[in-house]
Amino acid sequence: MSFPVHRMRRLRQNEQLRAMVRENSLSVGDFIYPMFVVHGNRVKQEICSLKGNYHLSIDMLIEEAKQVRDLGIPGVLLFGIPDKRDVAASEAYSPQGIVQRAVRALKEEVPQLIVMTDVCLCEYTEHGHCGIVENGYLQNDASLELIAKVACSHAEAGADIMAPAAMLDGQIKTMRDALDKKGFINSALMAYSVKYASRLYDPFFKEGTKSNVTSGDKRSHQMDYSNSSEALREIALDIEEGADIVMVKPAMFYLDIVYRAKEQFKMPLAVYNVSGEYAMVKAAAEVGKLDENALKLEILTGFKRAGADIIISYHAKEVAQLLR
């Protein structure tokens, strides 16, 4: 049957009808808010390329986290900026590291929040790579021990979910084994299973974590953005190794991967709406080229439509206010 028996516009006549048959919708509960914690006191410095997001000392992080909680956002993802960087990434797994101290403070002061932590070494190394580098190449197996030490130190501090970002082969199994051996059987892992080598991370590294690669690049371990079936193999391996949540990063240009991942694996699926995606929306809005609020809702709903269960986004606080 076709027109005029079927008129698809019948259910589009007004907002009430459109809402009644809407297939996907955003909820505040979908979001995780990324936060950047630094040493010091009373520090709240806006990140220029991530307007509305800040470098926060722990005392100011707590204040911001309470706002996140009050908006109904269920959790935060912590990134730490160390005082010093060295080849061993020593602050990454120190009990007195900035993330470890921040986790303890958050669990004490804002216990309602889920605390996720980024488990990677690039913020903490002199060279800006995600592990041990020898002869210009990131050493996979030698770096796994350090990644496991970071994960265990975060769990000991009280983190609920650890998110390994390095795209090292075997990192989920190594972390899972180390956590279980120390008794952290309920500490969850959110794998950056599909992390493409993308220029969309530039604002995050240049200004967010202030971490720069001194030589080479990360294409030896992050994925080639030309590939899609490889992404599914990566996800399958992480699930086999013990991942509780899988992730696709970036999000906007990779919705085909999000859709395929959800269809094939039926796993809890996160997307990371990364810094470059956020910065593009903000820049276009600032020069009056688009309606920022309308576009944010359209982009984020697109993630849900493709299959995302969890959206990590710098827009989270703004959108939570819009949805409320």
Short mmCIF file of C-alpha atoms in Angstrom, two decimals:
data_model
loop_
_atom_site.label_atom_id
_atom_site.label_comp_id
_atom_site.label_asym_id
_atom_site.label_seq_id
_atom_site.Cartn_x
_atom_site.Cartn_y
_atom_site.Cartn_z
CA MET A 1 0.00 0.00 0.00
CA SER A 2 1.15 3.54 -0.67
CA PHE A 3 -0.09 7.10 -0.93
CA PRO A 4 -2.79 8.21 -0.28
CA VAL A 5 -3.60 5.31 2.06
CA HIS A 6 -0.32 5.89 3.85
CA ARG A 7 0.60 9.46 4.69
CA MET A 8 3.81 9.52 6.68
CA ARG A 9 3.21 13.16 7.63
CA ARG A 10 0.13 12.32 9.71
CA LEU A 11 2.27 11.70 12.77
CA ARG A 12 4.49 14.76 12.21
CA GLN A 13 1.80 17.43 12.52
CA ASN A 14 2.69 18.70 15.98
CA GLU A 15 5.19 18.13 18.77
CA GLN A 16 2.86 15.90 20.77
CA LEU A 17 2.46 13.46 17.88
CA ARG A 18 6.17 13.58 17.03
CA ALA A 19 7.08 12.85 20.65
CA MET A 20 4.60 9.98 20.88
CA VAL A 21 6.27 8.03 18.04
CA ARG A 22 9.85 9.15 18.63
CA GLU A 23 12.19 6.15 18.37
CA ASN A 24 15.24 7.56 20.18
CA SER A 25 15.61 10.28 22.77
CA LEU A 26 18.35 11.70 24.94
CA SER A 27 18.39 11.38 28.70
CA VAL A 28 20.67 13.06 31.23
CA GLY A 29 21.47 9.54 32.38
CA ASP A 30 23.17 8.82 29.04
CA PHE A 31 26.09 11.16 29.76
CA ILE A 32 29.53 10.99 31.30
CA TYR A 33 31.33 14.30 31.79
CA PRO A 34 35.12 14.45 31.19
CA MET A 35 37.07 16.51 33.75
CA PHE A 36 40.70 17.65 33.96
CA VAL A 37 42.35 17.74 37.38
CA VAL A 38 45.58 19.59 38.17
CA HIS A 39 47.79 20.20 41.19
CA GLY A 40 47.30 23.30 43.31
CA ASN A 41 44.49 25.07 45.17
CA ARG A 42 41.61 27.26 43.96
CA VAL A 43 42.57 26.60 40.34
CA LYS A 44 39.79 26.95 37.80
CA GLN A 45 41.27 27.85 34.43
CA GLU A 46 39.17 27.61 31.28
CA ILE A 47 40.63 25.49 28.49
CA CYS A 48 40.65 27.87 25.52
CA SER A 49 39.74 25.32 22.86
CA LEU A 50 37.13 23.66 25.10
CA LYS A 51 35.03 26.63 26.16
CA GLY A 52 33.12 25.90 29.35
CA ASN A 53 35.55 23.18 30.43
CA TYR A 54 38.34 23.76 32.92
CA HIS A 55 41.59 22.71 34.50
CA LEU A 56 40.54 22.20 38.11
CA SER A 57 42.47 21.68 41.31
CA ILE A 58 40.94 19.04 43.56
CA ASP A 59 39.03 21.53 45.72
CA MET A 60 37.45 23.11 42.63
CA LEU A 61 36.91 19.69 41.07
CA ILE A 62 34.70 18.80 44.03
CA GLU A 63 32.62 21.94 43.55
CA GLU A 64 32.20 21.22 39.84
CA ALA A 65 31.42 17.55 40.51
CA LYS A 66 28.60 18.56 42.85
CA GLN A 67 27.08 20.58 40.00
CA VAL A 68 27.40 17.53 37.74
CA ARG A 69 25.63 15.41 40.35
CA ASP A 70 22.87 17.97 40.85
CA LEU A 71 22.21 18.02 37.09
CA GLY A 72 21.59 14.28 37.20
CA ILE A 73 24.66 13.28 35.18
CA PRO A 74 25.62 9.87 36.59
CA GLY A 75 29.40 10.02 36.31
CA VAL A 76 32.65 11.72 35.38
CA LEU A 77 35.76 10.61 33.49
CA LEU A 78 38.96 11.93 35.09
CA PHE A 79 42.10 13.02 33.28
CA GLY A 80 45.13 14.08 35.31
CA ILE A 81 47.78 16.66 34.46
CA PRO A 82 50.94 15.87 36.45
CA ASP A 83 53.45 18.27 37.94
CA LYS A 84 56.29 16.48 36.18
CA ARG A 85 56.71 14.00 33.37
CA ASP A 86 59.36 11.29 33.08
CA VAL A 87 60.14 8.28 30.91
CA ALA A 88 58.66 5.88 33.49
CA ALA A 89 55.37 7.86 33.79
CA SER A 90 55.83 7.54 37.55
CA GLU A 91 53.02 9.85 38.65
CA ALA A 92 50.52 7.78 36.65
CA TYR A 93 50.63 4.97 39.23
CA SER A 94 51.77 6.82 42.34
CA PRO A 95 49.36 6.58 45.31
CA GLN A 96 49.84 10.36 45.63
CA GLY A 97 49.32 11.01 41.93
CA ILE A 98 46.86 13.72 40.98
CA VAL A 99 44.19 11.28 39.75
CA GLN A 100 44.52 9.00 42.76
CA ARG A 101 44.08 11.94 45.13
CA ALA A 102 41.17 13.27 43.10
CA VAL A 103 39.40 9.89 43.12
CA ARG A 104 39.66 9.63 46.89
CA ALA A 105 38.28 13.16 47.29
CA LEU A 106 35.39 12.53 44.90
CA LYS A 107 34.39 9.27 46.57
CA GLU A 108 34.41 11.01 49.94
CA GLU A 109 32.67 14.25 48.96
CA VAL A 110 30.39 13.21 46.07
CA PRO A 111 29.80 9.48 46.61
CA GLN A 112 26.73 9.45 44.35
CA LEU A 113 28.88 9.93 41.23
CA ILE A 114 30.34 7.08 39.22
CA VAL A 115 34.05 7.82 38.93
CA MET A 116 35.76 6.64 35.74
CA THR A 117 39.48 7.13 35.21
CA ASP A 118 41.54 7.36 32.07
CA VAL A 119 44.26 4.70 32.20
CA CYS A 120 47.02 5.79 29.88
CA LEU A 121 50.59 7.00 30.17
CA CYS A 122 50.74 9.70 27.50
CA GLU A 123 49.92 12.54 29.92
CA TYR A 124 52.74 11.40 32.20
CA THR A 125 55.62 10.63 29.84
CA GLU A 126 58.20 13.08 28.56
CA HIS A 127 57.71 11.91 24.99
CA GLY A 128 53.89 11.98 25.03
CA HIS A 129 53.46 8.35 23.95
CA CYS A 130 51.28 5.79 25.70
CA GLY A 131 54.03 3.60 27.16
CA ILE A 132 57.69 2.68 26.93
CA VAL A 133 59.38 3.83 23.73
CA GLU A 134 62.52 2.19 22.39
CA ASN A 135 64.15 3.13 19.09
CA GLY A 136 61.19 5.34 18.30
CA TYR A 137 58.62 2.54 18.65
CA LEU A 138 56.07 2.06 21.41
CA GLN A 139 56.86 -1.25 23.09
CA ASN A 140 53.63 -3.16 23.59
CA ASP A 141 54.40 -5.92 26.10
CA ALA A 142 56.84 -3.89 28.17
CA SER A 143 54.19 -1.18 28.59
CA LEU A 144 51.45 -3.55 29.79
CA GLU A 145 52.95 -3.89 33.27
CA LEU A 146 52.84 -0.12 33.76
CA ILE A 147 49.24 0.06 32.49
CA ALA A 148 48.25 -2.62 35.01
CA LYS A 149 49.96 -0.69 37.82
CA VAL A 150 47.99 2.42 36.90
CA ALA A 151 44.70 0.50 36.90
CA CYS A 152 45.37 -1.06 40.30
CA SER A 153 46.34 2.30 41.80
CA HIS A 154 43.06 3.81 40.56
CA ALA A 155 41.06 0.89 41.96
CA GLU A 156 42.83 1.22 45.30
CA ALA A 157 41.87 4.90 45.36
CA GLY A 158 38.23 3.94 44.84
CA ALA A 159 37.55 4.36 41.11
CA ASP A 160 34.49 2.51 39.89
CA ILE A 161 35.51 2.05 36.24
CA MET A 162 38.93 2.17 34.60
CA ALA A 163 39.18 3.15 30.95
CA PRO A 164 42.41 2.03 29.24
CA ALA A 165 43.08 4.31 26.28
CA ALA A 166 46.45 3.20 24.88
CA MET A 167 45.21 0.67 22.28
CA LEU A 168 47.90 -1.79 23.36
CA ASP A 169 47.36 -5.42 22.43
CA GLY A 170 46.41 -7.44 25.51
CA GLN A 171 45.84 -4.46 27.81
CA ILE A 172 42.37 -5.58 28.94
CA LYS A 173 43.53 -9.08 29.89
CA THR A 174 46.60 -7.73 31.68
CA MET A 175 44.54 -5.24 33.66
CA ARG A 176 41.78 -7.72 34.44
CA ASP A 177 44.28 -10.28 35.72
CA ALA A 178 46.08 -7.67 37.86
CA LEU A 179 42.85 -6.28 39.32
CA ASP A 180 41.47 -9.72 40.13
CA LYS A 181 44.74 -10.79 41.74
CA LYS A 182 44.51 -7.79 44.08
CA GLY A 183 40.89 -8.52 44.93
CA PHE A 184 39.26 -5.85 42.77
CA ILE A 185 36.90 -8.29 41.10
CA ASN A 186 34.11 -5.71 40.91
CA SER A 187 36.21 -2.96 39.36
CA ALA A 188 34.88 -2.52 35.83
CA LEU A 189 36.80 -1.89 32.61
CA MET A 190 35.60 0.36 29.82
CA ALA A 191 37.82 -0.44 26.86
CA TYR A 192 38.76 2.17 24.30
CA SER A 193 38.28 -0.73 21.92
CA VAL A 194 38.12 1.31 18.74
CA LYS A 195 40.30 4.40 18.97
CA TYR A 196 41.16 5.87 15.62
CA ALA A 197 44.28 7.92 14.95
CA SER A 198 42.48 11.23 14.55
CA ARG A 199 43.30 14.92 14.41
CA LEU A 200 40.05 15.48 16.28
CA TYR A 201 42.03 14.89 19.49
CA ASP A 202 44.26 17.93 18.96
CA PRO A 203 42.52 20.32 21.41
CA PHE A 204 42.52 17.60 24.08
CA PHE A 205 46.27 17.03 23.91
CA LYS A 206 47.47 20.54 23.10
CA GLU A 207 45.44 22.31 25.77
CA GLY A 208 43.47 19.72 27.73
CA THR A 209 46.26 17.49 29.02
CA LYS A 210 49.13 19.68 27.77
CA SER A 211 50.75 16.54 26.41
CA ASN A 212 52.65 16.67 23.13
CA VAL A 213 54.28 13.87 21.17
CA THR A 214 57.93 14.90 20.79
CA SER A 215 58.65 12.58 17.85
CA GLY A 216 56.74 10.19 15.65
CA ASP A 217 52.98 9.80 16.00
CA LYS A 218 50.41 7.36 17.38
CA ARG A 219 49.46 5.58 14.18
CA SER A 220 51.56 2.57 15.21
CA HIS A 221 48.94 1.69 17.83
CA GLN A 222 45.78 3.71 17.16
CA MET A 223 43.60 2.55 14.29
CA ASP A 224 43.72 3.67 10.67
CA TYR A 225 40.51 5.62 10.04
CA SER A 226 40.13 3.87 6.67
CA ASN A 227 39.32 0.56 8.39
CA SER A 228 36.03 -0.77 9.73
CA SER A 229 36.14 -4.57 9.95
CA GLU A 230 39.36 -4.25 11.95
CA ALA A 231 37.35 -2.30 14.51
CA LEU A 232 35.04 -5.26 15.05
CA ARG A 233 38.03 -7.55 15.59
CA GLU A 234 39.37 -5.14 18.19
CA ILE A 235 36.04 -5.14 20.03
CA ALA A 236 35.78 -8.93 19.92
CA LEU A 237 39.25 -9.28 21.45
CA ASP A 238 38.49 -6.81 24.25
CA ILE A 239 35.26 -8.62 25.10
CA GLU A 240 37.09 -11.94 25.18
CA GLU A 241 39.73 -10.42 27.49
CA GLY A 242 37.14 -9.16 29.97
CA ALA A 243 35.91 -5.70 28.97
CA ASP A 244 32.63 -4.70 30.62
CA ILE A 245 31.94 -1.74 28.31
CA VAL A 246 33.37 -1.11 24.84
CA MET A 247 33.93 2.27 23.23
CA VAL A 248 34.21 3.88 19.81
CA LYS A 249 36.30 7.07 19.63
CA PRO A 250 35.83 9.57 17.96
CA ALA A 251 32.07 9.49 17.52
CA MET A 252 30.71 11.88 14.87
CA PHE A 253 32.53 10.51 11.83
CA TYR A 254 32.32 6.88 12.95
CA LEU A 255 28.62 6.13 13.37
CA ASP A 256 28.90 3.25 10.91
CA ILE A 257 31.26 1.60 13.41
CA VAL A 258 28.93 2.36 16.33
CA TYR A 259 26.01 0.78 14.49
CA ARG A 260 27.94 -2.34 13.48
CA ALA A 261 29.36 -2.76 16.97
CA LYS A 262 25.96 -2.62 18.64
CA GLU A 263 24.35 -4.91 16.09
CA GLN A 264 27.07 -7.54 16.31
CA PHE A 265 27.98 -7.60 20.00
CA LYS A 266 24.96 -6.31 22.00
CA MET A 267 27.42 -5.04 24.62
CA PRO A 268 27.16 -1.84 26.66
CA LEU A 269 28.57 0.63 24.16
CA ALA A 270 30.11 4.06 24.82
CA VAL A 271 31.07 6.76 22.36
CA TYR A 272 33.48 9.59 23.04
CA ASN A 273 32.32 12.90 21.57
CA VAL A 274 35.88 14.20 21.44
CA SER A 275 37.45 17.63 21.83
CA GLY A 276 37.71 18.45 18.14
CA GLU A 277 34.04 17.63 17.59
CA TYR A 278 33.12 19.88 20.50
CA ALA A 279 35.41 22.68 19.33
CA MET A 280 33.95 22.65 15.81
CA VAL A 281 30.42 23.17 17.13
CA LYS A 282 31.54 25.96 19.47
CA ALA A 283 33.57 27.73 16.75
CA ALA A 284 30.73 27.65 14.23
CA ALA A 285 28.25 28.92 16.82
CA GLU A 286 30.53 31.77 17.86
CA VAL A 287 30.54 33.19 14.32
CA GLY A 288 26.78 32.76 13.99
CA LYS A 289 26.85 29.96 11.44
CA LEU A 290 24.49 27.60 13.29
CA ASP A 291 22.12 27.17 16.22
CA GLU A 292 24.40 25.62 18.84
CA ASN A 293 21.74 24.12 21.10
CA ALA A 294 19.76 22.60 18.24
CA LEU A 295 22.91 21.12 16.70
CA LYS A 296 24.15 19.63 19.97
CA LEU A 297 20.87 17.82 20.47
CA GLU A 298 20.90 16.57 16.87
CA ILE A 299 24.47 15.27 17.08
CA LEU A 300 24.01 13.55 20.43
CA THR A 301 20.70 11.98 19.40
CA GLY A 302 22.52 10.63 16.35
CA PHE A 303 24.86 8.75 18.67
CA LYS A 304 21.88 7.17 20.43
CA ARG A 305 20.22 6.29 17.12
CA ALA A 306 23.38 4.53 15.96
CA GLY A 307 23.42 2.38 19.10
CA ALA A 308 25.37 4.19 21.83
CA ASP A 309 24.32 3.54 25.42
CA ILE A 310 26.82 5.95 27.02
CA ILE A 311 27.93 9.32 25.65
CA ILE A 312 31.14 10.86 26.97
CA SER A 313 30.86 14.51 26.03
CA TYR A 314 32.14 17.97 26.94
CA HIS A 315 28.60 19.11 26.12
CA ALA A 316 27.15 17.02 28.97
CA LYS A 317 26.51 19.81 31.48
CA GLU A 318 25.03 22.15 28.87
CA VAL A 319 22.79 19.48 27.42
CA ALA A 320 21.68 18.31 30.87
CA GLN A 321 20.45 21.84 31.51
CA LEU A 322 18.64 21.88 28.15
CA LEU A 323 16.97 18.54 28.80
CA ARG A 324 15.81 19.63 32.22
#
